[in-house]
PDB file of C-alpha atoms in Angstrom:
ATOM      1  CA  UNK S   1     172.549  85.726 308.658  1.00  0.00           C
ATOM      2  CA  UNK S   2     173.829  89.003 309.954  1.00  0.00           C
ATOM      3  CA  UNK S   3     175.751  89.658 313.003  1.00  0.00           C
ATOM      4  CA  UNK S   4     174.015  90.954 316.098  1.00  0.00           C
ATOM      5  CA  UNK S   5     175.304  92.971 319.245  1.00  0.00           C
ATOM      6  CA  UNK S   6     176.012  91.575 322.341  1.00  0.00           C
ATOM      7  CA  UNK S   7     173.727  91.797 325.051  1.00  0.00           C
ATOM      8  CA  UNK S   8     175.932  92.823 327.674  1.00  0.00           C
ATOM      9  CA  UNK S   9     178.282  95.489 325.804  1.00  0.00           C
ATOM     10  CA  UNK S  10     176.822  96.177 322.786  1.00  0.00           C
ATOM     11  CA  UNK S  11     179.835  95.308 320.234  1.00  0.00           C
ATOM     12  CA  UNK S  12     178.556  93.550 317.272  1.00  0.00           C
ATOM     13  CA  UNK S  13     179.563  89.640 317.772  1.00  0.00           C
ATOM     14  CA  UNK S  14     182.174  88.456 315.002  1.00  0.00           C
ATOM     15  CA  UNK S  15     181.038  84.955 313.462  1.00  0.00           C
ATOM     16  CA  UNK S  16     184.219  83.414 314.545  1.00  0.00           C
ATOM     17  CA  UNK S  17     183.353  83.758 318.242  1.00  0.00           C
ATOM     18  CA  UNK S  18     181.876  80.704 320.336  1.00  0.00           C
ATOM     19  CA  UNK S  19     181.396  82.157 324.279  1.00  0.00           C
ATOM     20  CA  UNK S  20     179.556  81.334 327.202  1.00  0.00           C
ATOM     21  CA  UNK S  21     178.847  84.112 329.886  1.00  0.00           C
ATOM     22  CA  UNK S  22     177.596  81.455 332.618  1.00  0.00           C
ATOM     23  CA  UNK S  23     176.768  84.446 335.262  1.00  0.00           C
ATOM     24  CA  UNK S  24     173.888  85.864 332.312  1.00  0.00           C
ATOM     25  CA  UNK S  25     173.137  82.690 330.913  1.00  0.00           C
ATOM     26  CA  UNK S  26     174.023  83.534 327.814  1.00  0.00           C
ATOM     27  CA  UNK S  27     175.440  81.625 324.857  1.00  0.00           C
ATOM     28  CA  UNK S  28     177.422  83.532 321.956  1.00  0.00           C
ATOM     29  CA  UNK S  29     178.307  81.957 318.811  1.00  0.00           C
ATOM     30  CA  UNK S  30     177.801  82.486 315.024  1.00  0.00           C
ATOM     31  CA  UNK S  31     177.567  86.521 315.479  1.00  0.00           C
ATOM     32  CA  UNK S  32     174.412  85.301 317.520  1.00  0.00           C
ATOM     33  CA  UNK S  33     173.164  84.693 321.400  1.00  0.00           C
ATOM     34  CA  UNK S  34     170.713  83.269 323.095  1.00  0.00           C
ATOM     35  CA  UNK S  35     169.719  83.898 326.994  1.00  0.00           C
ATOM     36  CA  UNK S  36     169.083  80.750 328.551  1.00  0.00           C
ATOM     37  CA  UNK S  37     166.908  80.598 331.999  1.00  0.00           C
ATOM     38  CA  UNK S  38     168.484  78.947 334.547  1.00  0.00           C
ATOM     39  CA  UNK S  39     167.463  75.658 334.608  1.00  0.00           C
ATOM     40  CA  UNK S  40     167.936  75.439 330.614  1.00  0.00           C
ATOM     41  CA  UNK S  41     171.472  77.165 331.662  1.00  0.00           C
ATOM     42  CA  UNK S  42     171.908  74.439 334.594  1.00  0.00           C
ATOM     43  CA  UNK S  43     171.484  71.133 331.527  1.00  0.00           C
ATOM     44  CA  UNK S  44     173.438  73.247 328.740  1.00  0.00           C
ATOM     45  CA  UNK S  45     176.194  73.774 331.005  1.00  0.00           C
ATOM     46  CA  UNK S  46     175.952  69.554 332.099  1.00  0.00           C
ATOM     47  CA  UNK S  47     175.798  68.628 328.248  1.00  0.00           C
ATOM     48  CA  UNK S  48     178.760  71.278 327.693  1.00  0.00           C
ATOM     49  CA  UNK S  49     181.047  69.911 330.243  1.00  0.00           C
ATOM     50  CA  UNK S  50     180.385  66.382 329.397  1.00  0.00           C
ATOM     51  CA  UNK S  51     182.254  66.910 325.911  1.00  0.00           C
ATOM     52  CA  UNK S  52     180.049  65.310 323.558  1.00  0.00           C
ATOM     53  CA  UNK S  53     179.244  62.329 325.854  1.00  0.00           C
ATOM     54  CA  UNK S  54     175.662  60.751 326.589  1.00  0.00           C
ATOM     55  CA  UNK S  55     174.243  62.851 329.960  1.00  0.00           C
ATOM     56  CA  UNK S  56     171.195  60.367 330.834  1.00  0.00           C
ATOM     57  CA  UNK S  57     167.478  62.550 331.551  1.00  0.00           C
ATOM     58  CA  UNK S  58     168.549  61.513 335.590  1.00  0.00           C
ATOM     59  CA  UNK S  59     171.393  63.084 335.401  1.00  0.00           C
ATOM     60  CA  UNK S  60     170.330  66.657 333.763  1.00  0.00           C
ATOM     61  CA  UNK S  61     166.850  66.295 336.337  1.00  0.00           C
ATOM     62  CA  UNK S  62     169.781  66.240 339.074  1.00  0.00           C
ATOM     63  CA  UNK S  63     171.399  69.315 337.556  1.00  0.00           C
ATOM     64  CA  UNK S  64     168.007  70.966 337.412  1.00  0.00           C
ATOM     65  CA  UNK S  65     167.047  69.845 340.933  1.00  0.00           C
ATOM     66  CA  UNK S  66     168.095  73.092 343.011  1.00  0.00           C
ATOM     67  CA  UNK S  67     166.570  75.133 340.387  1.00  0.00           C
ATOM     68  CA  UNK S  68     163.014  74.531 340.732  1.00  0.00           C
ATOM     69  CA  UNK S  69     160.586  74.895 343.471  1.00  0.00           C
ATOM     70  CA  UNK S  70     158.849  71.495 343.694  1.00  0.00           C
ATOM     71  CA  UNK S  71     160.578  67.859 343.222  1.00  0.00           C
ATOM     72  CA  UNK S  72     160.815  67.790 339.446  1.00  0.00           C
ATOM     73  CA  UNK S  73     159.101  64.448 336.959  1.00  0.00           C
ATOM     74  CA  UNK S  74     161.704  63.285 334.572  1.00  0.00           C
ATOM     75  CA  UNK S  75     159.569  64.590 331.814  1.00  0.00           C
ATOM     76  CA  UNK S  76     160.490  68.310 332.438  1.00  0.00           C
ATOM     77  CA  UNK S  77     164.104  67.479 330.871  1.00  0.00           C
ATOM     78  CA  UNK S  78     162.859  66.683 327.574  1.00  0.00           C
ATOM     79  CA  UNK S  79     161.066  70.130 328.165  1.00  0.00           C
ATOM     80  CA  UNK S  80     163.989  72.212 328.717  1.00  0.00           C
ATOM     81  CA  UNK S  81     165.747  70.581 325.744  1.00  0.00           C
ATOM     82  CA  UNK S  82     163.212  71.553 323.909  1.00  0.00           C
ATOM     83  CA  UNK S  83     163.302  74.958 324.912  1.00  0.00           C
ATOM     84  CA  UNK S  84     166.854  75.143 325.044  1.00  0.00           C
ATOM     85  CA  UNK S  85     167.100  73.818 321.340  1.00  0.00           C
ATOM     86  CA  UNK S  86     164.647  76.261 320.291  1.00  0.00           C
ATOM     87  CA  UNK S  87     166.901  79.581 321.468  1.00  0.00           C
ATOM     88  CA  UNK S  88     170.006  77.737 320.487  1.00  0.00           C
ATOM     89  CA  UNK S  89     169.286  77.113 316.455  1.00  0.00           C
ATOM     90  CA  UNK S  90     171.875  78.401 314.299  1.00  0.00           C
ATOM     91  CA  UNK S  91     174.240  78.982 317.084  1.00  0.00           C
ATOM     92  CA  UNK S  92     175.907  76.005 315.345  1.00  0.00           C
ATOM     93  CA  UNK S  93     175.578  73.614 318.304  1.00  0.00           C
ATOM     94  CA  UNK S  94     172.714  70.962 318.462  1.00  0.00           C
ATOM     95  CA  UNK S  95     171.056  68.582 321.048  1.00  0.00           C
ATOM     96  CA  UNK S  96     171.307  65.124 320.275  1.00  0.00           C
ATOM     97  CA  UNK S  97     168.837  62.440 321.436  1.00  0.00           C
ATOM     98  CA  UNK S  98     170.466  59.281 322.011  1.00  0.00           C
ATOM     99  CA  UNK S  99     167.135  56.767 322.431  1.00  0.00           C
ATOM    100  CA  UNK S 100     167.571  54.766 325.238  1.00  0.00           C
ATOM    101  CA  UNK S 101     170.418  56.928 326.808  1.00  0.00           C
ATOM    102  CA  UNK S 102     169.906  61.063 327.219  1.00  0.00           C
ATOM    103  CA  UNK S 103     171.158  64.023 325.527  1.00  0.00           C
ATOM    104  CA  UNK S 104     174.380  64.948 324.084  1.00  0.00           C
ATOM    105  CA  UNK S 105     175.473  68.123 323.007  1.00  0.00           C
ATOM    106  CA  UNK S 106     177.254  68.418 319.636  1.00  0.00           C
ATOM    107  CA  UNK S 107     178.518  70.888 317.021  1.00  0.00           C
ATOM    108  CA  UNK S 108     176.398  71.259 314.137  1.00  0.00           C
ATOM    109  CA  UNK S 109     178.626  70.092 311.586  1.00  0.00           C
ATOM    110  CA  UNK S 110     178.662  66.608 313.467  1.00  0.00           C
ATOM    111  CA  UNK S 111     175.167  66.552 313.283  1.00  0.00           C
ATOM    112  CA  UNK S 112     175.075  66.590 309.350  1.00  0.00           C
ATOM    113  CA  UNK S 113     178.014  64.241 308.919  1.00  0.00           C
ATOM    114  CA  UNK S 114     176.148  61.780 310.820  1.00  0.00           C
TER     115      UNK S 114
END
């Protein structure tokens, strides 16, 4: 996997580098990015902040809440995720599903180990 630019000044991304530009919603890492909407940027950033601990689907829909237009169903979390795990492959992060208890967000290499 080759090293891309960045989207916002053009300098090729070195692998080493793990960023998050929160104002472009825009996650760097692995000499790759991925733009994130925001909603998907509103439960990354949750997941991100929470360190590796469980973040229950009612507490992302809260995070999500003053992003959409209508009052949100619970099923629209699992959506983002989704979407969010989608643009964020090989970033070498990963969303975890914890049955019974949410999302956690975790570096790839956990993710193998376990």
């Amino acid at each position: 996997m080759s090293a891309c630019p960045c989207p916002t000044c053009g300098q090729v991304l070195p692998p080493q580098t793990f960023a998050i530009d929160w104002e472009a919603g825009i996650v760097i890492a692995a000499g790759r990015f991925a733009q994130l909407t925001r909603s998907e940027l509103a439960i990354f950033e949750t997941l991100y902040q929470a360190k590796g601990q469980v973040k229950s689907k009612e507490h992302l829909l809260n995070a999500i809440a003053s992003h959409v237009d209508d009052a949100p169903e619970i099923k629209i979390v699992d959506v983002f995720v989704c979407k969010i795990r989608k643009k964020i492959a090989g970033l070498g992060v990963s969303i975890e599903t914890i049955w019974g208890g949410g999302y956690r967000l975790l570096p790839r290499k956990q993710e193998q180990a376990a």
